Short mmCIF file of C-alpha atoms in Angstrom, two decimals:
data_model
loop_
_atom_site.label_atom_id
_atom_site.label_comp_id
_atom_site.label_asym_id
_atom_site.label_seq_id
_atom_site.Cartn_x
_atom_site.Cartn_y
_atom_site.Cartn_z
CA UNK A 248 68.42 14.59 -22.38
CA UNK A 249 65.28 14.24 -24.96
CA UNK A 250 63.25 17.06 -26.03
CA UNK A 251 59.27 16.69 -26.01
CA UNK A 252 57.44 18.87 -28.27
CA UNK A 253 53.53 19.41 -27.48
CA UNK A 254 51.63 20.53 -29.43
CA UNK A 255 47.52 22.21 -28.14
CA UNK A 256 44.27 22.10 -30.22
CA UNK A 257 41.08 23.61 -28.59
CA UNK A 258 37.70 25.06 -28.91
CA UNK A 259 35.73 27.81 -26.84
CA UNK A 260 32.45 29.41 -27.63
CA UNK A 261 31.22 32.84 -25.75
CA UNK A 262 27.69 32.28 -24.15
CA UNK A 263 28.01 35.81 -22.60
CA UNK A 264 27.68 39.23 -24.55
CA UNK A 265 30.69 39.51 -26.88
CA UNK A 266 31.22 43.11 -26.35
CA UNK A 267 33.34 44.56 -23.54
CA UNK A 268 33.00 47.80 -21.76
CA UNK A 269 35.92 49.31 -19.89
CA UNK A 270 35.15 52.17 -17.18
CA UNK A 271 38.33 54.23 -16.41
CA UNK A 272 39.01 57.61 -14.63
CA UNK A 273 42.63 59.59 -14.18
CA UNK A 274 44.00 60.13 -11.28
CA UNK A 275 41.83 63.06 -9.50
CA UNK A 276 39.62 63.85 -12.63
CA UNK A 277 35.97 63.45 -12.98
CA UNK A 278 34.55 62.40 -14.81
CA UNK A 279 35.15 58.44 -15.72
CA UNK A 280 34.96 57.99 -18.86
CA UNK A 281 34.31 53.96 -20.59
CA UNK A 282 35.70 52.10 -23.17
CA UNK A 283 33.35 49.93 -25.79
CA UNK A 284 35.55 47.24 -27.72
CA UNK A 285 34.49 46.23 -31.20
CA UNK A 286 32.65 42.57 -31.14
CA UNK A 287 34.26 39.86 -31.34
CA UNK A 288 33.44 36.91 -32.52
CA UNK A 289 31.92 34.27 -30.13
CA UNK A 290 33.66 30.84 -31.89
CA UNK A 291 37.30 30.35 -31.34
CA UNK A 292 40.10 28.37 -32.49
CA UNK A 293 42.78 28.26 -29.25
CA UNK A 294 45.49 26.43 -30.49
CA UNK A 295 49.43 26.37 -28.63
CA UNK A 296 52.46 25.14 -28.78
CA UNK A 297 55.73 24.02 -26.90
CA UNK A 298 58.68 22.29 -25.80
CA UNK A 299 60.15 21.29 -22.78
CA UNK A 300 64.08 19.94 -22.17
CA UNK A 301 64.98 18.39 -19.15
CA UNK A 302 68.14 19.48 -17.35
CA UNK A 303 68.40 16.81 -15.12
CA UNK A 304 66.10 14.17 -13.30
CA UNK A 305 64.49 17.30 -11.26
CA UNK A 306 64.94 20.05 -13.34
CA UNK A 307 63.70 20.94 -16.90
CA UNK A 308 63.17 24.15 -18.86
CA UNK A 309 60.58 25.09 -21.76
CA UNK A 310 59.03 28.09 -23.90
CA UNK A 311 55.55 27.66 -24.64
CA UNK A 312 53.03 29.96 -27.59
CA UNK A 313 48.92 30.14 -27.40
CA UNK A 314 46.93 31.73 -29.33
CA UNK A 315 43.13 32.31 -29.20
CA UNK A 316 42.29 33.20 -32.61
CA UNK A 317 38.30 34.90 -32.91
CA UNK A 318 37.01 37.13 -35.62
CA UNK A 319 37.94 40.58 -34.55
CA UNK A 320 39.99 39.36 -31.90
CA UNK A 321 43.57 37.32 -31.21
CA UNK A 322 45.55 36.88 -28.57
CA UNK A 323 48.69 35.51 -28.08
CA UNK A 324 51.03 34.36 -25.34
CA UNK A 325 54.41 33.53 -25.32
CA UNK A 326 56.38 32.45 -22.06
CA UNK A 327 59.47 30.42 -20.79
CA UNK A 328 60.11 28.84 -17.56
CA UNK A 329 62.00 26.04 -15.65
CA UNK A 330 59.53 23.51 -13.72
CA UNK A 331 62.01 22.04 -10.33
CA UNK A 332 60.36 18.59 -8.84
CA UNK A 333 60.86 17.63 -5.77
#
């Protein structure tokens, strides 16, 4: 067994309008009512990170972090998981 670290370097840029609207409504009222978010920025850094351990020649597990880091705006992801080939 040999653990593999990766690590993930990226860019993205926005071409589309960097504001988001969000229409909702409750259950059975009227009327809907929508969301603005603040703008974000339209440059971002997305940048990630993991490991992965195999288990055996068809079986290995690993927890992986992303980020997308923008002005006025992250996001982050964090997951684990177990990839079977066969």
């Amino acid at each position: 067994m040999s653990l593999t670290a990766q690590a993930r370097l990226g860019y993205a840029h926005e071409m589309a309008d960097a504001t988001t609207q969000t229409e909702a409504a409750f259950t059975g009222a009227t009327p809907a009512f929508r969301v603005v978010s603040a703008k974000t920025g339209r440059d971002a850094a997305l940048v990630g990170s993991g490991l992965s351990l195999p288990l055996s020649s068809c079986l290995a597990v690993y927890p992986n972090y992303g980020a997308e880091l923008r002005s006025n705006y992250t996001r982050q992801t964090a997951s684990i998981g177990a990839r079977f080939r066969f």
